[in-house]
CSV table of C-alpha atoms in Angstrom, one decimal:
chain,number,residue,atom,x,y,z
K,85,ASN,CA,94.1,112.4,48.1
K,86,ALA,CA,91.8,115.4,47.6
K,87,GLY,CA,88.2,114.9,48.1
K,88,VAL,CA,85.5,115.7,45.6
K,89,MET,CA,85.9,119.1,44.4
K,90,GLN,CA,82.9,121.2,43.2
K,91,ASN,CA,82.9,124.6,41.7
K,92,PRO,CA,81.9,127.3,42.0
K,93,ARG,CA,80.7,127.1,45.7
K,94,HIS,CA,78.0,129.9,44.9
K,95,LEU,CA,76.7,130.8,41.6
K,96,VAL,CA,74.1,133.6,40.9
K,97,ARG,CA,72.3,133.7,37.6
K,98,ARG,CA,69.5,135.8,36.2
K,99,ARG,CA,66.3,134.0,34.9
K,100,GLY,CA,67.0,132.8,31.4
K,101,GLN,CA,70.7,132.4,31.8
K,102,GLU,CA,72.7,129.1,31.8
K,103,ALA,CA,74.3,127.5,34.8
K,104,ARG,CA,77.2,125.2,34.7
K,105,LEU,CA,78.3,123.2,37.6
K,106,ARG,CA,81.4,121.4,37.8
K,107,CYS,CA,82.5,118.2,39.9
K,108,SER,CA,86.0,116.6,39.9
K,109,PRO,CA,85.6,113.3,41.4
K,110,MET,CA,88.1,111.7,43.9
K,111,LYS,CA,91.2,110.2,42.4
K,112,GLY,CA,90.4,106.8,41.0
K,113,HIS,CA,86.6,107.1,41.3
K,114,SER,CA,84.8,106.5,37.9
K,115,HIS,CA,81.2,106.9,39.1
K,116,VAL,CA,79.6,110.3,39.6
K,117,TYR,CA,76.1,111.1,41.1
K,118,TRP,CA,74.4,114.5,41.2
K,119,TYR,CA,71.9,115.3,43.9
K,120,ARG,CA,69.8,118.4,44.5
K,121,GLN,CA,68.6,119.8,47.8
K,122,LEU,CA,65.8,122.3,47.9
K,123,PRO,CA,65.4,124.3,51.0
K,124,GLU,CA,64.2,122.2,54.1
K,125,GLU,CA,64.0,119.1,51.9
K,126,GLY,CA,66.2,116.0,51.6
K,127,LEU,CA,68.7,115.1,48.9
K,128,LYS,CA,67.0,114.2,45.6
K,129,PHE,CA,68.8,112.0,43.2
K,130,MET,CA,69.2,113.6,39.6
K,131,VAL,CA,71.6,111.5,37.7
K,132,TYR,CA,74.3,108.7,37.8
K,133,LEU,CA,77.2,108.7,35.4
K,134,GLN,CA,80.3,106.8,34.5
K,135,LYS,CA,83.1,107.9,32.2
K,136,GLU,CA,81.3,109.0,29.0
K,137,ASN,CA,78.2,107.3,29.9
K,138,ILE,CA,74.8,108.2,31.6
K,139,ILE,CA,73.6,105.1,33.6
K,140,ASP,CA,70.6,106.5,35.2
K,141,GLU,CA,69.0,109.9,34.7
K,142,SER,CA,65.6,109.1,36.2
K,143,GLY,CA,65.8,112.1,38.5
K,144,MET,CA,66.6,114.8,35.8
K,145,PRO,CA,63.9,117.1,34.7
K,146,LYS,CA,62.9,116.3,31.1
K,147,GLU,CA,63.8,119.9,29.9
K,148,ARG,CA,66.7,122.3,30.4
K,149,PHE,CA,68.9,119.9,32.4
K,150,SER,CA,71.7,117.9,31.1
K,151,ALA,CA,74.8,116.1,32.6
K,152,GLU,CA,78.1,114.7,31.2
K,153,PHE,CA,81.1,113.1,32.5
K,154,PRO,CA,83.8,113.1,29.7
K,155,LYS,CA,86.7,110.9,29.3
K,156,GLU,CA,88.9,113.9,30.4
K,157,GLY,CA,87.9,116.6,32.7
K,158,PRO,CA,85.2,117.1,35.3
K,159,SER,CA,81.6,116.0,35.3
K,160,ILE,CA,79.3,119.0,34.2
K,161,LEU,CA,75.7,119.7,35.2
K,162,ARG,CA,74.2,122.1,32.9
K,163,ILE,CA,70.9,124.0,33.4
K,164,GLN,CA,69.6,126.1,30.5
K,165,GLN,CA,67.4,129.0,30.8
K,166,VAL,CA,67.2,128.9,34.7
K,167,VAL,CA,64.2,129.8,36.6
K,168,ARG,CA,63.6,130.7,40.2
K,169,GLY,CA,62.6,127.2,41.1
K,170,ASP,CA,66.1,125.9,40.1
K,171,SER,CA,67.6,127.7,43.2
K,172,ALA,CA,69.0,124.9,45.3
K,173,ALA,CA,72.1,123.4,46.6
K,174,TYR,CA,73.5,120.9,44.0
K,175,PHE,CA,75.7,118.1,45.4
K,176,CYS,CA,78.0,115.8,43.5
K,177,ALA,CA,79.2,112.5,44.9
K,178,SER,CA,81.8,110.1,43.7
K,179,SER,CA,82.4,106.5,44.1
K,180,PRO,CA,85.1,103.9,43.3
K,181,SER,CA,82.3,101.5,42.1
K,182,SER,CA,81.6,100.3,45.6
K,183,THR,CA,78.3,101.5,47.3
K,184,GLU,CA,79.7,104.3,49.5
K,185,ALA,CA,79.6,107.8,47.9
K,186,PHE,CA,81.7,110.6,49.0
K,187,PHE,CA,80.3,114.1,48.6
K,188,GLY,CA,81.6,117.3,47.5
K,189,GLN,CA,80.8,120.6,49.3
K,190,GLY,CA,78.1,121.4,46.9
K,191,THR,CA,77.2,124.4,44.6
K,192,ARG,CA,74.5,126.9,45.9
K,193,LEU,CA,72.7,128.2,42.9
K,194,THR,CA,70.6,131.3,43.3
K,195,VAL,CA,68.4,132.6,40.4
K,196,VAL,CA,67.5,136.1,40.7
S,290,ASP,CA,56.9,108.2,46.1
S,291,GLN,CA,59.1,108.4,49.1
S,292,GLN,CA,60.9,105.2,49.2
S,293,VAL,CA,63.1,106.1,52.3
S,294,LYS,CA,61.4,108.0,55.0
S,295,GLN,CA,62.6,109.7,58.1
S,296,ASN,CA,59.5,110.5,60.0
S,297,SER,CA,61.1,112.8,62.6
S,298,PRO,CA,62.2,116.0,61.3
S,299,SER,CA,64.0,117.0,64.4
S,300,LEU,CA,65.3,115.4,67.7
S,301,SER,CA,66.8,116.9,71.0
S,302,VAL,CA,69.0,115.0,73.1
S,303,GLN,CA,70.9,115.8,76.3
S,304,GLU,CA,74.7,115.5,76.2
S,305,GLY,CA,75.8,112.2,77.3
S,306,ARG,CA,72.6,110.4,76.5
S,307,ILE,CA,71.8,108.1,73.6
S,308,SER,CA,70.4,109.6,70.4
S,309,ILE,CA,68.3,107.2,68.3
S,310,LEU,CA,67.5,108.2,64.8
S,311,ASN,CA,65.0,106.1,62.7
S,312,CYS,CA,64.6,105.3,59.2
S,313,ASP,CA,61.9,103.3,57.3
S,314,TYR,CA,61.9,102.1,53.7
S,315,THR,CA,59.4,100.5,51.4
S,316,ASN,CA,61.6,99.0,48.5
S,317,SER,CA,62.4,95.4,49.1
S,318,MET,CA,65.2,95.5,46.6
S,319,PHE,CA,67.2,97.7,48.9
S,320,ASP,CA,70.2,95.8,50.2
S,321,TYR,CA,72.6,98.3,51.4
S,322,PHE,CA,71.9,101.2,53.8
S,323,LEU,CA,74.1,104.1,54.9
S,324,TRP,CA,74.0,107.1,57.2
S,325,TYR,CA,75.3,110.6,56.4
S,326,LYS,CA,75.8,113.7,58.5
S,327,LYS,CA,75.5,117.1,57.2
S,328,TYR,CA,76.4,120.4,58.7
S,329,PRO,CA,75.2,123.6,57.2
S,330,ALA,CA,76.7,124.8,53.9
S,331,GLU,CA,78.8,121.5,53.7
S,332,GLY,CA,78.4,118.2,51.9
S,333,PRO,CA,77.1,115.1,53.5
S,334,THR,CA,79.7,113.2,55.3
S,335,PHE,CA,79.5,109.3,55.3
S,336,LEU,CA,79.1,107.9,58.8
S,337,ILE,CA,78.3,104.2,58.7
S,338,SER,CA,76.7,101.6,56.5
S,339,ILE,CA,75.1,98.1,56.7
S,340,SER,CA,74.6,95.4,54.3
S,341,SER,CA,71.3,93.4,54.4
S,342,ILE,CA,73.1,90.2,55.4
S,343,LYS,CA,73.7,91.8,58.8
S,344,ASP,CA,71.4,93.3,61.4
S,345,LYS,CA,74.1,95.3,63.3
S,346,ASN,CA,77.2,97.4,62.4
S,347,GLU,CA,79.1,99.1,65.1
S,348,ASP,CA,81.9,101.9,64.7
S,349,GLY,CA,82.9,103.7,67.9
S,350,ARG,CA,80.0,105.5,69.3
S,351,PHE,CA,77.9,104.9,66.3
S,352,THR,CA,75.7,101.7,65.8
S,353,VAL,CA,73.3,100.9,63.0
S,354,PHE,CA,70.6,98.3,63.5
S,355,LEU,CA,68.6,96.9,60.6
S,356,ASN,CA,65.4,95.1,60.8
S,357,LYS,CA,64.7,93.7,57.3
S,358,SER,CA,61.3,92.2,58.3
S,359,ALA,CA,59.9,95.6,59.5
S,360,LYS,CA,62.0,97.5,56.7
S,361,HIS,CA,63.4,99.6,59.5
S,362,LEU,CA,66.9,100.9,60.4
S,363,SER,CA,68.1,102.9,63.1
S,364,LEU,CA,71.4,104.9,64.1
S,365,HIS,CA,72.4,104.9,67.7
S,366,ILE,CA,74.9,107.4,69.0
S,367,VAL,CA,76.1,107.0,72.5
S,368,PRO,CA,77.2,109.0,74.3
S,369,SER,CA,75.9,112.0,72.4
S,370,GLN,CA,78.3,115.0,72.2
S,371,PRO,CA,77.8,118.6,71.2
S,372,GLY,CA,79.6,118.0,67.9
S,373,ASP,CA,76.9,115.5,66.9
S,374,SER,CA,74.4,118.4,66.3
S,375,ALA,CA,73.7,118.1,62.5
S,376,VAL,CA,71.1,116.9,60.0
S,377,TYR,CA,71.4,113.1,59.6
S,378,PHE,CA,70.3,111.3,56.5
S,379,CYS,CA,69.7,107.7,55.8
S,380,ALA,CA,70.1,106.3,52.4
S,381,ALA,CA,69.5,103.0,50.6
S,382,SER,CA,70.7,101.4,47.5
S,383,ALA,CA,69.6,98.4,45.5
S,384,GLY,CA,73.0,97.0,44.8
S,385,MET,CA,76.7,98.0,44.4
S,386,GLY,CA,77.1,101.1,42.2
S,387,GLN,CA,73.3,101.9,42.2
S,388,LYS,CA,72.0,105.3,43.0
S,389,LEU,CA,71.5,106.2,46.7
S,390,VAL,CA,67.9,107.2,47.7
S,391,PHE,CA,67.9,109.6,50.6
S,392,GLY,CA,65.4,110.1,53.4
S,393,GLN,CA,64.3,113.7,54.2
S,394,GLY,CA,66.8,113.9,57.1
S,395,THR,CA,66.5,114.5,60.9
S,396,ARG,CA,68.0,117.5,62.6
S,397,LEU,CA,69.7,116.3,65.8
S,398,THR,CA,70.4,118.8,68.5
S,399,ILE,CA,72.6,117.8,71.5
S,400,ASN,CA,72.0,120.1,74.5
S,401,PRO,CA,74.5,120.7,77.1
């Protein structure tokens, strides 16, 4: 049973471009969480999704950020018009509806 | 509003001794607590958890203690080993399937 798969592992974008981060949850897991870790900081909750539904997006910035978890395919975190402050490690976690969440390796986004 | 706090950014312990990592929380709705371990450039790895109906949970060298009245939990690692050197995050949730709220992390270094 493969773990949570995130791709790409590293992503470089110029200011103003779009960034798309993908997350494939563990098999049988229908709950997906996205977290962001800025340098020297802890993990900050962004959004919690179930299949085709956003359950809690209280941690998402109001503009430029969106997330989806379609019926088929991976969860996508999309950042439009990236700025330098978006540079961070983005982690996805999945859960089978219990409380333990299992994390992927993360995507390190660098905005130049 | 930091609902989960790890007040020690770093901790150094000699190999073979006990490591004690501390975590405080403010939200009385939290009823499930977890510890994660994180190596550089990797995602957090689940270590151990505890429900609010318990005050202790043990798994091998790892024991988590929960003091609900003080809103405090701690992770004890004994004996500490070099491979335990990592950043440790405590996390809390307000129920099954709810988002995890993380502390800032404590960097543990085990010295030979």
